[in-house]
Amino acid sequence: ETGVTQSPTHLIKTRGQQVTLRCSSQSGHNTVSWYQQALGQGPQFIFQYYREEENGRGNFPPRFSGLQFPNYSSELNVNALELDDSALYLCASSFRLAGGPSTDTQYFGPGTRLTVL
Amino acid sequence: AQSVTQLGSHVSVSEGALVLLRCNYSSSVPPYLFWYVQYPNQGLQLLLKYTSAATLVKGINGFEAEFKKSETSFHLTKPSAHMSDAAEYFCAVSFFSGGYNKLIFGAGTRLAVHP
């Protein structure tokens, strides 16, 4: 069983730039969630994707966007980067039965450390 | 609305001593509760979960947690700490809405284990 993988491991950008982070879900999982973990804090929910659509979103501005692909992998895009976007970005995958909410456990990848200068 | 409070941002124990990490939750519906561990510069690893079955939940690495509805608590314990247990521990509650679910995390407790 392949776990959740994320790329890249580390990334350095400057203010105003755009960034794309990638996530491959665990085999058998069809739902992907993204979280932002600022230094010294717990992770904060950004959004969740199921069947290639965003089906839930946290308190993040529209410059945070995402995609999910037919193979259930996912991307997180952040436009117009700000210094406060510096954080560890975590991807988590889970399984959702058709017609029901994703109640299964979320399994996390190793994260991407984004530094905005 | 769901929320999680972890009491004590830092806990220090001696090797071989009892580990007790506190978590209290707030939820308007029966909760799903989780403990995750995060080692330095790594992602989150699931330790254990409560999903309305047995109230005493056993996890990996000798950890366990007990769900106490009357106290709205889900404290994590381990009888004997090992040096390798030094890490950040997060308690989380699952929030369901409109067909999706998200995890709401506490602020975390950093566990230090000294010889």
PDB file of C-alpha atoms in Angstrom:
ATOM      1  CA  GLU A   1       0.000   0.000   0.000  1.00  0.00           C
ATOM      2  CA  THR A   2       1.464   3.339  -1.096  1.00  0.00           C
ATOM      3  CA  GLY A   3       1.132   6.193   1.374  1.00  0.00           C
ATOM      4  CA  VAL A   4       0.469   9.855   0.688  1.00  0.00           C
ATOM      5  CA  THR A   5       3.311  11.597  -1.090  1.00  0.00           C
ATOM      6  CA  GLN A   6       3.914  15.300  -1.622  1.00  0.00           C
ATOM      7  CA  SER A   7       6.260  17.345  -3.756  1.00  0.00           C
ATOM      8  CA  PRO A   8       8.369  19.322  -3.519  1.00  0.00           C
ATOM      9  CA  THR A   9       9.724  18.903   0.002  1.00  0.00           C
ATOM     10  CA  HIS A  10      10.835  22.493   0.325  1.00  0.00           C
ATOM     11  CA  LEU A  11      10.166  25.604  -1.708  1.00  0.00           C
ATOM     12  CA  ILE A  12      11.325  29.208  -1.487  1.00  0.00           C
ATOM     13  CA  LYS A  13       9.365  31.964  -3.224  1.00  0.00           C
ATOM     14  CA  THR A  14       9.155  35.720  -3.084  1.00  0.00           C
ATOM     15  CA  ARG A  15       6.133  37.876  -2.361  1.00  0.00           C
ATOM     16  CA  GLY A  16       3.726  38.170  -5.267  1.00  0.00           C
ATOM     17  CA  GLN A  17       4.805  34.946  -6.934  1.00  0.00           C
ATOM     18  CA  GLN A  18       2.616  31.921  -7.548  1.00  0.00           C
ATOM     19  CA  VAL A  19       3.257  28.365  -6.317  1.00  0.00           C
ATOM     20  CA  THR A  20       1.899  24.892  -7.076  1.00  0.00           C
ATOM     21  CA  LEU A  21       2.161  22.049  -4.580  1.00  0.00           C
ATOM     22  CA  ARG A  22       1.408  18.452  -5.492  1.00  0.00           C
ATOM     23  CA  CYS A  23      -0.038  15.481  -3.663  1.00  0.00           C
ATOM     24  CA  SER A  24      -0.576  11.834  -4.546  1.00  0.00           C
ATOM     25  CA  SER A  25      -3.216  10.158  -2.440  1.00  0.00           C
ATOM     26  CA  GLN A  26      -2.883   6.799  -0.748  1.00  0.00           C
ATOM     27  CA  SER A  27      -3.949   3.890  -2.942  1.00  0.00           C
ATOM     28  CA  GLY A  28      -7.693   3.230  -2.645  1.00  0.00           C
ATOM     29  CA  HIS A  29      -8.476   6.763  -1.464  1.00  0.00           C
ATOM     30  CA  ASN A  30     -10.621   9.159  -3.479  1.00  0.00           C
ATOM     31  CA  THR A  31     -10.729  12.279  -1.326  1.00  0.00           C
ATOM     32  CA  VAL A  32      -7.963  14.800  -0.732  1.00  0.00           C
ATOM     33  CA  SER A  33      -7.813  17.532   1.894  1.00  0.00           C
ATOM     34  CA  TRP A  34      -5.242  20.300   2.240  1.00  0.00           C
ATOM     35  CA  TYR A  35      -4.113  21.921   5.485  1.00  0.00           C
ATOM     36  CA  GLN A  36      -1.831  24.820   6.322  1.00  0.00           C
ATOM     37  CA  GLN A  37       0.332  24.529   9.422  1.00  0.00           C
ATOM     38  CA  ALA A  38       2.019  27.745  10.481  1.00  0.00           C
ATOM     39  CA  LEU A  39       5.025  27.490  12.756  1.00  0.00           C
ATOM     40  CA  GLY A  40       4.041  26.496  16.280  1.00  0.00           C
ATOM     41  CA  GLN A  41       0.372  25.965  15.441  1.00  0.00           C
ATOM     42  CA  GLY A  42      -1.984  23.153  14.629  1.00  0.00           C
ATOM     43  CA  PRO A  43      -2.973  22.525  11.011  1.00  0.00           C
ATOM     44  CA  GLN A  44      -5.793  24.627   9.556  1.00  0.00           C
ATOM     45  CA  PHE A  45      -8.180  23.206   6.950  1.00  0.00           C
ATOM     46  CA  ILE A  46      -7.916  24.842   3.520  1.00  0.00           C
ATOM     47  CA  PHE A  47     -10.256  22.736   1.355  1.00  0.00           C
ATOM     48  CA  GLN A  48     -11.285  19.227   0.369  1.00  0.00           C
ATOM     49  CA  TYR A  49     -11.649  17.662  -3.072  1.00  0.00           C
ATOM     50  CA  TYR A  50     -13.827  14.735  -4.075  1.00  0.00           C
ATOM     51  CA  ARG A  51     -14.590  13.579  -7.621  1.00  0.00           C
ATOM     52  CA  GLU A  52     -12.465  16.408  -8.988  1.00  0.00           C
ATOM     53  CA  GLU A  53     -14.594  19.084  -7.305  1.00  0.00           C
ATOM     54  CA  GLU A  54     -14.067  21.231  -4.258  1.00  0.00           C
ATOM     55  CA  ASN A  55     -16.714  20.132  -1.766  1.00  0.00           C
ATOM     56  CA  GLY A  56     -15.652  22.022   1.335  1.00  0.00           C
ATOM     57  CA  ARG A  57     -13.526  25.048   2.145  1.00  0.00           C
ATOM     58  CA  GLY A  58     -12.046  26.655   5.233  1.00  0.00           C
ATOM     59  CA  ASN A  59     -11.429  30.314   5.928  1.00  0.00           C
ATOM     60  CA  PHE A  60      -8.895  30.931   3.166  1.00  0.00           C
ATOM     61  CA  PRO A  61      -9.064  33.567   0.392  1.00  0.00           C
ATOM     62  CA  PRO A  62      -9.761  32.686  -3.263  1.00  0.00           C
ATOM     63  CA  ARG A  63      -6.072  33.002  -4.154  1.00  0.00           C
ATOM     64  CA  PHE A  64      -5.833  29.532  -2.606  1.00  0.00           C
ATOM     65  CA  SER A  65      -7.191  27.150  -5.217  1.00  0.00           C
ATOM     66  CA  GLY A  66      -6.873  23.513  -6.067  1.00  0.00           C
ATOM     67  CA  LEU A  67      -7.427  20.718  -8.488  1.00  0.00           C
ATOM     68  CA  GLN A  68      -8.076  17.022  -8.241  1.00  0.00           C
ATOM     69  CA  PHE A  69      -7.290  14.724 -11.148  1.00  0.00           C
ATOM     70  CA  PRO A  70      -8.994  11.494 -12.293  1.00  0.00           C
ATOM     71  CA  ASN A  71      -6.303   9.454 -10.535  1.00  0.00           C
ATOM     72  CA  TYR A  72      -7.245  11.324  -7.292  1.00  0.00           C
ATOM     73  CA  SER A  73      -3.959  13.197  -7.091  1.00  0.00           C
ATOM     74  CA  SER A  74      -4.265  16.871  -6.288  1.00  0.00           C
ATOM     75  CA  GLU A  75      -2.643  20.269  -6.589  1.00  0.00           C
ATOM     76  CA  LEU A  76      -2.752  23.291  -4.335  1.00  0.00           C
ATOM     77  CA  ASN A  77      -2.148  26.617  -6.036  1.00  0.00           C
ATOM     78  CA  VAL A  78      -1.469  29.840  -4.220  1.00  0.00           C
ATOM     79  CA  ASN A  79      -1.377  33.113  -6.142  1.00  0.00           C
ATOM     80  CA  ALA A  80       0.039  36.470  -5.075  1.00  0.00           C
ATOM     81  CA  LEU A  81       2.074  34.978  -2.269  1.00  0.00           C
ATOM     82  CA  GLU A  82       2.278  36.865   1.012  1.00  0.00           C
ATOM     83  CA  LEU A  83       4.801  36.540   3.813  1.00  0.00           C
ATOM     84  CA  ASP A  84       2.134  34.954   6.039  1.00  0.00           C
ATOM     85  CA  ASP A  85       1.758  32.111   3.553  1.00  0.00           C
ATOM     86  CA  SER A  86       5.036  30.720   4.855  1.00  0.00           C
ATOM     87  CA  ALA A  87       4.033  27.403   6.412  1.00  0.00           C
ATOM     88  CA  LEU A  88       4.038  23.645   6.147  1.00  0.00           C
ATOM     89  CA  TYR A  89       1.347  22.537   3.701  1.00  0.00           C
ATOM     90  CA  LEU A  90      -0.077  19.128   4.426  1.00  0.00           C
ATOM     91  CA  CYS A  91      -2.110  16.937   2.162  1.00  0.00           C
ATOM     92  CA  ALA A  92      -4.334  14.198   3.569  1.00  0.00           C
ATOM     93  CA  SER A  93      -6.230  11.485   1.752  1.00  0.00           C
ATOM     94  CA  SER A  94      -9.266   9.461   2.774  1.00  0.00           C
ATOM     95  CA  PHE A  95     -12.032   7.349   1.293  1.00  0.00           C
ATOM     96  CA  ARG A  96     -15.607   8.463   0.759  1.00  0.00           C
ATOM     97  CA  LEU A  97     -18.472   6.167  -0.159  1.00  0.00           C
ATOM     98  CA  ALA A  98     -20.610   7.433  -3.035  1.00  0.00           C
ATOM     99  CA  GLY A  99     -23.475   9.521  -1.733  1.00  0.00           C
ATOM    100  CA  GLY A 100     -22.047   9.906   1.744  1.00  0.00           C
ATOM    101  CA  PRO A 101     -19.604  12.168   3.574  1.00  0.00           C
ATOM    102  CA  SER A 102     -15.990  11.178   3.934  1.00  0.00           C
ATOM    103  CA  THR A 103     -16.060   9.714   7.399  1.00  0.00           C
ATOM    104  CA  ASP A 104     -12.941   7.671   7.060  1.00  0.00           C
ATOM    105  CA  THR A 105      -9.669   8.562   8.665  1.00  0.00           C
ATOM    106  CA  GLN A 106      -7.427  11.116   6.972  1.00  0.00           C
ATOM    107  CA  TYR A 107      -3.865  10.026   6.355  1.00  0.00           C
ATOM    108  CA  PHE A 108      -1.250  12.706   5.938  1.00  0.00           C
ATOM    109  CA  GLY A 109       1.723  13.142   3.683  1.00  0.00           C
ATOM    110  CA  PRO A 110       5.094  14.492   4.806  1.00  0.00           C
ATOM    111  CA  GLY A 111       4.223  18.053   3.801  1.00  0.00           C
ATOM    112  CA  THR A 112       5.788  20.804   1.721  1.00  0.00           C
ATOM    113  CA  ARG A 113       7.634  23.553   3.564  1.00  0.00           C
ATOM    114  CA  LEU A 114       6.960  26.869   1.802  1.00  0.00           C
ATOM    115  CA  THR A 115       9.034  29.913   2.648  1.00  0.00           C
ATOM    116  CA  VAL A 116       7.984  33.283   1.251  1.00  0.00           C
ATOM    117  CA  LEU A 117      10.630  36.014   1.296  1.00  0.00           C
TER     118      LEU A 117
ATOM    119  CA  ALA B   1     -19.401  24.214  16.609  1.00  0.00           C
ATOM    120  CA  GLN B   2     -16.574  21.794  17.128  1.00  0.00           C
ATOM    121  CA  SER B   3     -13.353  22.818  18.834  1.00  0.00           C
ATOM    122  CA  VAL B   4     -10.397  21.249  20.600  1.00  0.00           C
ATOM    123  CA  THR B   5      -8.353  22.468  23.549  1.00  0.00           C
ATOM    124  CA  GLN B   6      -5.065  20.895  24.472  1.00  0.00           C
ATOM    125  CA  LEU B   7      -3.983  21.758  27.991  1.00  0.00           C
ATOM    126  CA  GLY B   8      -0.249  22.355  28.237  1.00  0.00           C
ATOM    127  CA  SER B   9       1.758  23.384  25.212  1.00  0.00           C
ATOM    128  CA  HIS B  10       4.838  21.662  26.663  1.00  0.00           C
ATOM    129  CA  VAL B  11       5.042  18.518  28.773  1.00  0.00           C
ATOM    130  CA  SER B  12       8.297  17.062  30.082  1.00  0.00           C
ATOM    131  CA  VAL B  13       8.657  13.576  31.555  1.00  0.00           C
ATOM    132  CA  SER B  14      11.453  11.247  32.527  1.00  0.00           C
ATOM    133  CA  GLU B  15      12.136   8.136  30.522  1.00  0.00           C
ATOM    134  CA  GLY B  16       9.978   5.353  31.950  1.00  0.00           C
ATOM    135  CA  ALA B  17       7.437   7.736  33.487  1.00  0.00           C
ATOM    136  CA  LEU B  18       3.755   7.981  32.672  1.00  0.00           C
ATOM    137  CA  VAL B  19       2.810  10.174  29.741  1.00  0.00           C
ATOM    138  CA  LEU B  20      -0.468  12.107  30.013  1.00  0.00           C
ATOM    139  CA  LEU B  21      -1.450  14.592  27.313  1.00  0.00           C
ATOM    140  CA  ARG B  22      -4.760  16.346  27.829  1.00  0.00           C
ATOM    141  CA  CYS B  23      -7.413  17.065  25.248  1.00  0.00           C
ATOM    142  CA  ASN B  24     -10.890  18.498  25.719  1.00  0.00           C
ATOM    143  CA  TYR B  25     -13.329  18.878  22.898  1.00  0.00           C
ATOM    144  CA  SER B  26     -16.517  20.717  22.143  1.00  0.00           C
ATOM    145  CA  SER B  27     -19.009  19.172  19.766  1.00  0.00           C
ATOM    146  CA  SER B  28     -22.728  19.473  19.189  1.00  0.00           C
ATOM    147  CA  VAL B  29     -22.891  15.933  17.832  1.00  0.00           C
ATOM    148  CA  PRO B  30     -21.206  12.659  18.814  1.00  0.00           C
ATOM    149  CA  PRO B  31     -17.604  13.301  17.825  1.00  0.00           C
ATOM    150  CA  TYR B  32     -14.968  11.397  15.953  1.00  0.00           C
ATOM    151  CA  LEU B  33     -11.700  12.096  17.776  1.00  0.00           C
ATOM    152  CA  PHE B  34      -8.103  11.556  16.761  1.00  0.00           C
ATOM    153  CA  TRP B  35      -4.577  11.830  18.085  1.00  0.00           C
ATOM    154  CA  TYR B  36      -1.775  12.473  15.635  1.00  0.00           C
ATOM    155  CA  VAL B  37       1.970  12.685  16.274  1.00  0.00           C
ATOM    156  CA  GLN B  38       4.396  14.899  14.383  1.00  0.00           C
ATOM    157  CA  TYR B  39       8.133  14.328  14.521  1.00  0.00           C
ATOM    158  CA  PRO B  40      10.428  17.232  13.600  1.00  0.00           C
ATOM    159  CA  ASN B  41      10.187  18.247   9.962  1.00  0.00           C
ATOM    160  CA  GLN B  42       7.657  15.521   9.186  1.00  0.00           C
ATOM    161  CA  GLY B  43       3.956  15.190   8.495  1.00  0.00           C
ATOM    162  CA  LEU B  44       1.290  13.860  10.839  1.00  0.00           C
ATOM    163  CA  GLN B  45       1.098  10.203  11.768  1.00  0.00           C
ATOM    164  CA  LEU B  46      -2.126   8.737  13.118  1.00  0.00           C
ATOM    165  CA  LEU B  47      -1.749   7.363  16.645  1.00  0.00           C
ATOM    166  CA  LEU B  48      -5.343   6.357  17.310  1.00  0.00           C
ATOM    167  CA  LYS B  49      -8.966   7.281  16.682  1.00  0.00           C
ATOM    168  CA  TYR B  50     -12.322   7.132  18.443  1.00  0.00           C
ATOM    169  CA  THR B  51     -15.399   6.623  16.281  1.00  0.00           C
ATOM    170  CA  SER B  52     -18.132   5.796  18.820  1.00  0.00           C
ATOM    171  CA  ALA B  53     -17.150   2.204  19.455  1.00  0.00           C
ATOM    172  CA  ALA B  54     -15.161   1.247  22.575  1.00  0.00           C
ATOM    173  CA  THR B  55     -14.405   4.228  24.809  1.00  0.00           C
ATOM    174  CA  LEU B  56     -10.865   3.022  25.524  1.00  0.00           C
ATOM    175  CA  VAL B  57      -8.905   3.154  22.307  1.00  0.00           C
ATOM    176  CA  LYS B  58      -5.524   1.557  21.837  1.00  0.00           C
ATOM    177  CA  GLY B  59      -3.126   2.956  19.293  1.00  0.00           C
ATOM    178  CA  ILE B  60       0.363   2.432  18.022  1.00  0.00           C
ATOM    179  CA  ASN B  61       3.583   2.626  20.024  1.00  0.00           C
ATOM    180  CA  GLY B  62       1.830   1.742  23.298  1.00  0.00           C
ATOM    181  CA  PHE B  63      -0.420   4.810  23.389  1.00  0.00           C
ATOM    182  CA  GLU B  64      -4.064   4.730  24.356  1.00  0.00           C
ATOM    183  CA  ALA B  65      -6.829   7.252  24.955  1.00  0.00           C
ATOM    184  CA  GLU B  66     -10.125   7.166  26.786  1.00  0.00           C
ATOM    185  CA  PHE B  67     -13.236   8.945  25.576  1.00  0.00           C
ATOM    186  CA  LYS B  68     -15.172  10.450  28.492  1.00  0.00           C
ATOM    187  CA  LYS B  69     -18.380  12.056  27.315  1.00  0.00           C
ATOM    188  CA  SER B  70     -19.262  13.475  30.748  1.00  0.00           C
ATOM    189  CA  GLU B  71     -15.936  15.303  30.865  1.00  0.00           C
ATOM    190  CA  THR B  72     -15.744  15.991  27.093  1.00  0.00           C
ATOM    191  CA  SER B  73     -12.206  14.690  27.254  1.00  0.00           C
ATOM    192  CA  PHE B  74     -10.009  12.417  25.169  1.00  0.00           C
ATOM    193  CA  HIS B  75      -6.691  12.322  27.037  1.00  0.00           C
ATOM    194  CA  LEU B  76      -3.731  10.412  25.612  1.00  0.00           C
ATOM    195  CA  THR B  77      -1.644   8.201  27.873  1.00  0.00           C
ATOM    196  CA  LYS B  78       1.318   5.863  27.737  1.00  0.00           C
ATOM    197  CA  PRO B  79       2.455   3.922  30.807  1.00  0.00           C
ATOM    198  CA  SER B  80       6.186   4.279  30.207  1.00  0.00           C
ATOM    199  CA  ALA B  81       7.799   7.008  28.140  1.00  0.00           C
ATOM    200  CA  HIS B  82      10.597   6.266  25.737  1.00  0.00           C
ATOM    201  CA  MET B  83      13.098   8.722  24.339  1.00  0.00           C
ATOM    202  CA  SER B  84      11.662   8.127  20.875  1.00  0.00           C
ATOM    203  CA  ASP B  85       8.275   9.491  22.040  1.00  0.00           C
ATOM    204  CA  ALA B  86       9.638  13.042  22.002  1.00  0.00           C
ATOM    205  CA  ALA B  87       7.505  14.824  19.410  1.00  0.00           C
ATOM    206  CA  GLU B  88       4.520  17.162  18.942  1.00  0.00           C
ATOM    207  CA  TYR B  89       1.106  15.637  19.597  1.00  0.00           C
ATOM    208  CA  PHE B  90      -2.138  16.941  18.143  1.00  0.00           C
ATOM    209  CA  CYS B  91      -5.670  16.131  19.184  1.00  0.00           C
ATOM    210  CA  ALA B  92      -8.333  16.622  16.513  1.00  0.00           C
ATOM    211  CA  VAL B  93     -12.100  16.393  16.135  1.00  0.00           C
ATOM    212  CA  SER B  94     -13.801  15.628  12.848  1.00  0.00           C
ATOM    213  CA  PHE B  95     -16.380  18.145  11.649  1.00  0.00           C
ATOM    214  CA  PHE B  96     -19.006  17.076   9.124  1.00  0.00           C
ATOM    215  CA  SER B  97     -20.911  19.578   7.003  1.00  0.00           C
ATOM    216  CA  GLY B  98     -22.592  19.575   3.613  1.00  0.00           C
ATOM    217  CA  GLY B  99     -21.102  16.261   2.566  1.00  0.00           C
ATOM    218  CA  TYR B 100     -17.505  16.981   3.485  1.00  0.00           C
ATOM    219  CA  ASN B 101     -15.503  16.538   6.625  1.00  0.00           C
ATOM    220  CA  LYS B 102     -12.530  18.399   8.014  1.00  0.00           C
ATOM    221  CA  LEU B 103     -10.300  17.931  11.011  1.00  0.00           C
ATOM    222  CA  ILE B 104     -10.183  20.665  13.627  1.00  0.00           C
ATOM    223  CA  PHE B 105      -6.920  20.521  15.504  1.00  0.00           C
ATOM    224  CA  GLY B 106      -5.781  21.678  18.873  1.00  0.00           C
ATOM    225  CA  ALA B 107      -2.677  23.823  19.151  1.00  0.00           C
ATOM    226  CA  GLY B 108      -0.522  20.829  19.975  1.00  0.00           C
ATOM    227  CA  THR B 109       1.531  19.619  22.939  1.00  0.00           C
ATOM    228  CA  ARG B 110       5.266  19.209  22.656  1.00  0.00           C
ATOM    229  CA  LEU B 111       6.449  16.204  24.633  1.00  0.00           C
ATOM    230  CA  ALA B 112      10.025  16.151  25.873  1.00  0.00           C
ATOM    231  CA  VAL B 113      11.488  12.961  27.358  1.00  0.00           C
ATOM    232  CA  HIS B 114      14.656  13.245  29.416  1.00  0.00           C
ATOM    233  CA  PRO B 115      16.919  10.455  30.705  1.00  0.00           C
TER     234      PRO B 115
END
